[in-house]
Structures are given as C-alpha cells and as structure tokens.
Amino acid sequence: WTDPLFTAPGPPETPAQRRLRHAACLVSDVAWRAHPDYRGAQSLNVIAHAGLVGIDHPGRVFLALTAYFRHVGTSKASDDGAEFSAHLREIAGPDEVERAQVLGAALRAAHVVSMGEPGIIDEMPLSYGEDTLCLTLPKPYVGLSGDRVERRFANLGALLGRTFELRVAP
C-alpha cells in the first residue's frame, strides 16, 4: 500500500530502502499492547535493541524510528524528540529520519482509516495529483472518513510537500 508514495514524484528509494520500508510495515504495530501514551517509546526501544538478523544498525534504527513516528506522529515527535536520542538520529542519518517520518505518518494514517483490519487498506489506493496526495475511498467505505482521518492524511501530504485530497471512487 505504501509503494505509490515512494514512486515519482514522491521520494525516490533504492531496492535496499524498499526492503526496509516493507519490513517497517510488518513491525509497525509491535507495541500494540502497550498503553497509548507509551507505544511510541516502547516500539522504538523494542526494535532498536532487537537482535534482528539480516539488517545492519542503521536499518534497525530506521525500523524503530518508523514505528515511533507511527505511534506518536511527527508533530509531537518534533516537540518532544527526547524519546529518541541524537545518537539514533546520527546512526540513521537525516535522510533516513525523514523517510521514517513519511512512512510513519503513512502507517499512522493507514491504521486509523483501516481500523487495523486486514484487506481494507488495499481497497484505498494512494496516488499523486499535480500538487496533491490523493486517497481514493470506495463508496462502501466513505463512512470511515472524518476529521481524524483527514488530519492524518493531511499531515502525510504536508511531509511530502502536497495538499491532501480525498476522493470517492465512482
């Protein structure tokens, strides 16, 4: 579902970055049992310190930061970045921190519109317009839209330098 975000005109990615993005999607809800006030920090700590194979330190930090931003959002994280250290930012690098913010915002938006249920998000494609990021809802799912959904997708659009547009499929 996130593939269209990282195709032109969106941020470009290498095959290695694509692999990490897909892995981040798989671990994005690792802290679902934690109290909502602590999910960001808990997911960050669990993933950043996990003994994962087939991934280097910067890749693991990217996964951790993506999960962190998925739970706390990007605006709160920039206000209260104390939960992840300058050392983690340094390991990941500024470009990967930015990619983690975009992906975290996408996952944050996807979880709220899909209610965490499998299959629903696959029916809601993302696409780019001229200056917009578009989410297309099938008619049966129009009731899922609302202020919270629009705010989350507007935040994602802003991270990509675009305005958000909600479309209803014919």
PDB file of C-alpha atoms in Angstrom:
ATOM      1  CA  TRP A   1       0.000   0.000   0.000  1.00  0.00           C
ATOM      2  CA  THR A   2       2.905   2.382   0.625  1.00  0.00           C
ATOM      3  CA  ASP A   3       4.602   1.634  -2.716  1.00  0.00           C
ATOM      4  CA  PRO A   4       2.937   4.560  -4.559  1.00  0.00           C
ATOM      5  CA  LEU A   5       4.318   7.024  -2.002  1.00  0.00           C
ATOM      6  CA  PHE A   6       7.878   6.161  -2.983  1.00  0.00           C
ATOM      7  CA  THR A   7       7.496   6.347  -6.748  1.00  0.00           C
ATOM      8  CA  ALA A   8       7.863   9.532  -8.791  1.00  0.00           C
ATOM      9  CA  PRO A   9       7.033  12.250  -7.952  1.00  0.00           C
ATOM     10  CA  GLY A  10       7.462  11.003  -4.375  1.00  0.00           C
ATOM     11  CA  PRO A  11      10.744  10.375  -2.596  1.00  0.00           C
ATOM     12  CA  PRO A  12      12.975   8.009  -4.564  1.00  0.00           C
ATOM     13  CA  GLU A  13      14.245   4.850  -2.924  1.00  0.00           C
ATOM     14  CA  THR A  14      16.827   2.173  -3.570  1.00  0.00           C
ATOM     15  CA  PRO A  15      15.993  -1.549  -3.528  1.00  0.00           C
ATOM     16  CA  ALA A  16      17.573  -1.760  -0.049  1.00  0.00           C
ATOM     17  CA  GLN A  17      15.384   1.101   1.187  1.00  0.00           C
ATOM     18  CA  ARG A  18      12.312  -0.580  -0.318  1.00  0.00           C
ATOM     19  CA  ARG A  19      13.157  -3.768   1.584  1.00  0.00           C
ATOM     20  CA  LEU A  20      13.452  -1.805   4.836  1.00  0.00           C
ATOM     21  CA  ARG A  21      10.178   0.010   4.126  1.00  0.00           C
ATOM     22  CA  HIS A  22       8.377  -3.284   3.707  1.00  0.00           C
ATOM     23  CA  ALA A  23       9.968  -4.612   6.911  1.00  0.00           C
ATOM     24  CA  ALA A  24       8.915  -1.441   8.765  1.00  0.00           C
ATOM     25  CA  CYS A  25       5.327  -2.050   7.686  1.00  0.00           C
ATOM     26  CA  LEU A  26       5.476  -5.538   9.170  1.00  0.00           C
ATOM     27  CA  VAL A  27       6.762  -4.393  12.576  1.00  0.00           C
ATOM     28  CA  SER A  28       4.808  -1.127  12.746  1.00  0.00           C
ATOM     29  CA  ASP A  29       2.391  -2.382  15.384  1.00  0.00           C
ATOM     30  CA  VAL A  30       4.837  -4.279  17.598  1.00  0.00           C
ATOM     31  CA  ALA A  31       3.766  -2.280  20.663  1.00  0.00           C
ATOM     32  CA  TRP A  32       0.013  -2.579  20.160  1.00  0.00           C
ATOM     33  CA  ARG A  33      -0.478  -3.923  23.674  1.00  0.00           C
ATOM     34  CA  ALA A  34       1.319  -1.042  25.340  1.00  0.00           C
ATOM     35  CA  HIS A  35      -0.595   1.889  26.807  1.00  0.00           C
ATOM     36  CA  PRO A  36      -1.156   4.527  24.074  1.00  0.00           C
ATOM     37  CA  ASP A  37       0.954   7.062  25.962  1.00  0.00           C
ATOM     38  CA  TYR A  38       3.973   4.742  25.777  1.00  0.00           C
ATOM     39  CA  ARG A  39       3.578   2.914  22.442  1.00  0.00           C
ATOM     40  CA  GLY A  40       6.000   5.178  20.594  1.00  0.00           C
ATOM     41  CA  ALA A  41       8.802   4.863  23.113  1.00  0.00           C
ATOM     42  CA  GLN A  42       8.182   1.166  23.673  1.00  0.00           C
ATOM     43  CA  SER A  43       8.205   0.309  19.963  1.00  0.00           C
ATOM     44  CA  LEU A  44      11.330   2.426  19.496  1.00  0.00           C
ATOM     45  CA  ASN A  45      13.153   0.599  22.287  1.00  0.00           C
ATOM     46  CA  VAL A  46      11.985  -2.893  21.351  1.00  0.00           C
ATOM     47  CA  ILE A  47      13.005  -2.570  17.701  1.00  0.00           C
ATOM     48  CA  ALA A  48      16.184  -0.521  18.217  1.00  0.00           C
ATOM     49  CA  HIS A  49      17.524  -3.089  20.677  1.00  0.00           C
ATOM     50  CA  ALA A  50      16.192  -6.228  18.978  1.00  0.00           C
ATOM     51  CA  GLY A  51      18.594  -8.939  17.888  1.00  0.00           C
ATOM     52  CA  LEU A  52      17.395  -8.961  14.291  1.00  0.00           C
ATOM     53  CA  VAL A  53      19.306 -10.848  11.613  1.00  0.00           C
ATOM     54  CA  GLY A  54      19.828  -9.669   8.065  1.00  0.00           C
ATOM     55  CA  ILE A  55      19.796  -5.987   8.979  1.00  0.00           C
ATOM     56  CA  ASP A  56      22.504  -3.517   9.991  1.00  0.00           C
ATOM     57  CA  HIS A  57      22.346  -0.937  12.785  1.00  0.00           C
ATOM     58  CA  PRO A  58      21.147   1.970  10.587  1.00  0.00           C
ATOM     59  CA  GLY A  59      18.433  -0.247   9.111  1.00  0.00           C
ATOM     60  CA  ARG A  60      17.227  -1.339  12.539  1.00  0.00           C
ATOM     61  CA  VAL A  61      17.153   2.281  13.699  1.00  0.00           C
ATOM     62  CA  PHE A  62      15.092   3.169  10.596  1.00  0.00           C
ATOM     63  CA  LEU A  63      12.570   0.460  11.541  1.00  0.00           C
ATOM     64  CA  ALA A  64      12.492   1.722  15.136  1.00  0.00           C
ATOM     65  CA  LEU A  65      12.004   5.361  14.139  1.00  0.00           C
ATOM     66  CA  THR A  66       9.264   4.442  11.672  1.00  0.00           C
ATOM     67  CA  ALA A  67       7.349   2.615  14.414  1.00  0.00           C
ATOM     68  CA  TYR A  68       7.962   5.536  16.773  1.00  0.00           C
ATOM     69  CA  PHE A  69       6.549   8.087  14.322  1.00  0.00           C
ATOM     70  CA  ARG A  70       3.650   5.741  13.535  1.00  0.00           C
ATOM     71  CA  HIS A  71       2.570   5.910  17.175  1.00  0.00           C
ATOM     72  CA  VAL A  72       3.405   9.459  18.265  1.00  0.00           C
ATOM     73  CA  GLY A  73       3.035  11.317  14.981  1.00  0.00           C
ATOM     74  CA  THR A  74       5.544  13.701  13.531  1.00  0.00           C
ATOM     75  CA  SER A  75       4.382  16.929  15.175  1.00  0.00           C
ATOM     76  CA  LYS A  76       4.620  15.597  18.745  1.00  0.00           C
ATOM     77  CA  ALA A  77       7.927  13.907  17.932  1.00  0.00           C
ATOM     78  CA  SER A  78       9.442  17.191  16.803  1.00  0.00           C
ATOM     79  CA  ASP A  79       8.210  18.860  20.001  1.00  0.00           C
ATOM     80  CA  ASP A  80       9.412  16.050  22.231  1.00  0.00           C
ATOM     81  CA  GLY A  81      12.270  14.324  20.427  1.00  0.00           C
ATOM     82  CA  ALA A  82      13.829  13.374  23.759  1.00  0.00           C
ATOM     83  CA  GLU A  83      12.476   9.834  23.388  1.00  0.00           C
ATOM     84  CA  PHE A  84      14.955   9.098  20.657  1.00  0.00           C
ATOM     85  CA  SER A  85      18.464  10.290  21.098  1.00  0.00           C
ATOM     86  CA  ALA A  86      20.758  12.316  18.912  1.00  0.00           C
ATOM     87  CA  HIS A  87      22.811   9.117  18.693  1.00  0.00           C
ATOM     88  CA  LEU A  88      19.941   7.254  16.998  1.00  0.00           C
ATOM     89  CA  ARG A  89      19.428  10.182  14.632  1.00  0.00           C
ATOM     90  CA  GLU A  90      23.137  10.072  13.827  1.00  0.00           C
ATOM     91  CA  ILE A  91      23.100   6.322  13.164  1.00  0.00           C
ATOM     92  CA  ALA A  92      20.146   6.605  10.796  1.00  0.00           C
ATOM     93  CA  GLY A  93      21.208   9.845   9.139  1.00  0.00           C
ATOM     94  CA  PRO A  94      18.981  12.819   8.282  1.00  0.00           C
ATOM     95  CA  ASP A  95      17.614  11.354   5.039  1.00  0.00           C
ATOM     96  CA  GLU A  96      16.521   8.136   6.736  1.00  0.00           C
ATOM     97  CA  VAL A  97      14.966  10.024   9.654  1.00  0.00           C
ATOM     98  CA  GLU A  98      12.933  11.974   7.093  1.00  0.00           C
ATOM     99  CA  ARG A  99      11.948   8.745   5.299  1.00  0.00           C
ATOM    100  CA  ALA A 100      10.951   7.236   8.659  1.00  0.00           C
ATOM    101  CA  GLN A 101       8.744  10.272   9.330  1.00  0.00           C
ATOM    102  CA  VAL A 102       6.992   9.898   5.960  1.00  0.00           C
ATOM    103  CA  LEU A 103       6.498   6.168   6.351  1.00  0.00           C
ATOM    104  CA  GLY A 104       5.454   6.507   9.999  1.00  0.00           C
ATOM    105  CA  ALA A 105       2.872   9.135   9.023  1.00  0.00           C
ATOM    106  CA  ALA A 106       1.582   6.862   6.242  1.00  0.00           C
ATOM    107  CA  LEU A 107       1.215   3.940   8.633  1.00  0.00           C
ATOM    108  CA  ARG A 108      -0.420   6.173  11.226  1.00  0.00           C
ATOM    109  CA  ALA A 109      -2.967   7.289   8.647  1.00  0.00           C
ATOM    110  CA  ALA A 110      -3.482   3.769   7.295  1.00  0.00           C
ATOM    111  CA  HIS A 111      -4.174   2.293  10.723  1.00  0.00           C
ATOM    112  CA  VAL A 112      -6.837   4.850  11.545  1.00  0.00           C
ATOM    113  CA  VAL A 113      -8.693   4.503   8.244  1.00  0.00           C
ATOM    114  CA  SER A 114      -8.447   0.705   8.120  1.00  0.00           C
ATOM    115  CA  MET A 115      -9.150   0.223  11.823  1.00  0.00           C
ATOM    116  CA  GLY A 116      -6.287  -2.272  11.780  1.00  0.00           C
ATOM    117  CA  GLU A 117      -8.385  -4.784   9.852  1.00  0.00           C
ATOM    118  CA  PRO A 118      -6.617  -6.708   7.087  1.00  0.00           C
ATOM    119  CA  GLY A 119      -7.623  -6.114   3.479  1.00  0.00           C
ATOM    120  CA  ILE A 120      -9.437  -2.805   3.932  1.00  0.00           C
ATOM    121  CA  ILE A 121      -6.472  -0.560   3.178  1.00  0.00           C
ATOM    122  CA  ASP A 122      -5.768  -2.470  -0.044  1.00  0.00           C
ATOM    123  CA  GLU A 123      -9.034  -1.091  -1.404  1.00  0.00           C
ATOM    124  CA  MET A 124      -7.982   2.522  -0.698  1.00  0.00           C
ATOM    125  CA  PRO A 125      -5.206   3.425  -3.128  1.00  0.00           C
ATOM    126  CA  LEU A 126      -2.898   6.391  -2.688  1.00  0.00           C
ATOM    127  CA  SER A 127      -1.821   8.405  -5.697  1.00  0.00           C
ATOM    128  CA  TYR A 128      -0.226  11.712  -6.551  1.00  0.00           C
ATOM    129  CA  GLY A 129      -2.035  14.524  -8.305  1.00  0.00           C
ATOM    130  CA  GLU A 130      -0.306  17.593  -9.661  1.00  0.00           C
ATOM    131  CA  ASP A 131       0.207  19.150  -6.218  1.00  0.00           C
ATOM    132  CA  THR A 132      -1.793  16.703  -4.131  1.00  0.00           C
ATOM    133  CA  LEU A 133      -1.660  13.399  -2.357  1.00  0.00           C
ATOM    134  CA  CYS A 134      -4.917  11.570  -3.047  1.00  0.00           C
ATOM    135  CA  LEU A 135      -6.643   8.816  -1.113  1.00  0.00           C
ATOM    136  CA  THR A 136      -9.463   7.130  -3.003  1.00  0.00           C
ATOM    137  CA  LEU A 137     -12.183   5.571  -0.880  1.00  0.00           C
ATOM    138  CA  PRO A 138     -14.613   3.057  -2.357  1.00  0.00           C
ATOM    139  CA  LYS A 139     -18.248   4.119  -1.810  1.00  0.00           C
ATOM    140  CA  PRO A 140     -18.879   1.482   0.890  1.00  0.00           C
ATOM    141  CA  TYR A 141     -16.057   2.969   2.985  1.00  0.00           C
ATOM    142  CA  VAL A 142     -16.997   6.652   2.743  1.00  0.00           C
ATOM    143  CA  GLY A 143     -18.273   6.495   6.317  1.00  0.00           C
ATOM    144  CA  LEU A 144     -14.728   5.826   7.501  1.00  0.00           C
ATOM    145  CA  SER A 145     -13.591   9.314   6.592  1.00  0.00           C
ATOM    146  CA  GLY A 146     -13.710  12.072   9.153  1.00  0.00           C
ATOM    147  CA  ASP A 147     -11.651  14.786  10.802  1.00  0.00           C
ATOM    148  CA  ARG A 148      -9.126  12.394  12.310  1.00  0.00           C
ATOM    149  CA  VAL A 149      -8.540  10.563   9.021  1.00  0.00           C
ATOM    150  CA  GLU A 150      -8.260  13.813   7.086  1.00  0.00           C
ATOM    151  CA  ARG A 151      -5.835  15.313   9.618  1.00  0.00           C
ATOM    152  CA  ARG A 152      -3.569  12.282   9.450  1.00  0.00           C
ATOM    153  CA  PHE A 153      -3.520  12.202   5.658  1.00  0.00           C
ATOM    154  CA  ALA A 154      -3.085  15.993   5.523  1.00  0.00           C
ATOM    155  CA  ASN A 155      -0.030  15.581   7.761  1.00  0.00           C
ATOM    156  CA  LEU A 156       1.331  12.911   5.410  1.00  0.00           C
ATOM    157  CA  GLY A 157       0.703  15.180   2.432  1.00  0.00           C
ATOM    158  CA  ALA A 158       2.476  18.060   4.163  1.00  0.00           C
ATOM    159  CA  LEU A 159       5.551  15.888   4.776  1.00  0.00           C
ATOM    160  CA  LEU A 160       5.582  15.233   1.025  1.00  0.00           C
ATOM    161  CA  GLY A 161       5.051  18.926   0.179  1.00  0.00           C
ATOM    162  CA  ARG A 162       1.487  18.334  -1.050  1.00  0.00           C
ATOM    163  CA  THR A 163      -2.059  19.026  -0.014  1.00  0.00           C
ATOM    164  CA  PHE A 164      -4.377  16.147   0.755  1.00  0.00           C
ATOM    165  CA  GLU A 165      -7.324  15.280  -1.437  1.00  0.00           C
ATOM    166  CA  LEU A 166      -9.938  12.680  -0.526  1.00  0.00           C
ATOM    167  CA  ARG A 167     -11.692  11.105  -3.492  1.00  0.00           C
ATOM    168  CA  VAL A 168     -14.626   8.754  -3.636  1.00  0.00           C
ATOM    169  CA  ALA A 169     -14.434   6.010  -6.241  1.00  0.00           C
ATOM    170  CA  PRO A 170     -17.239   6.127  -8.805  1.00  0.00           C
TER     171      PRO A 170
END
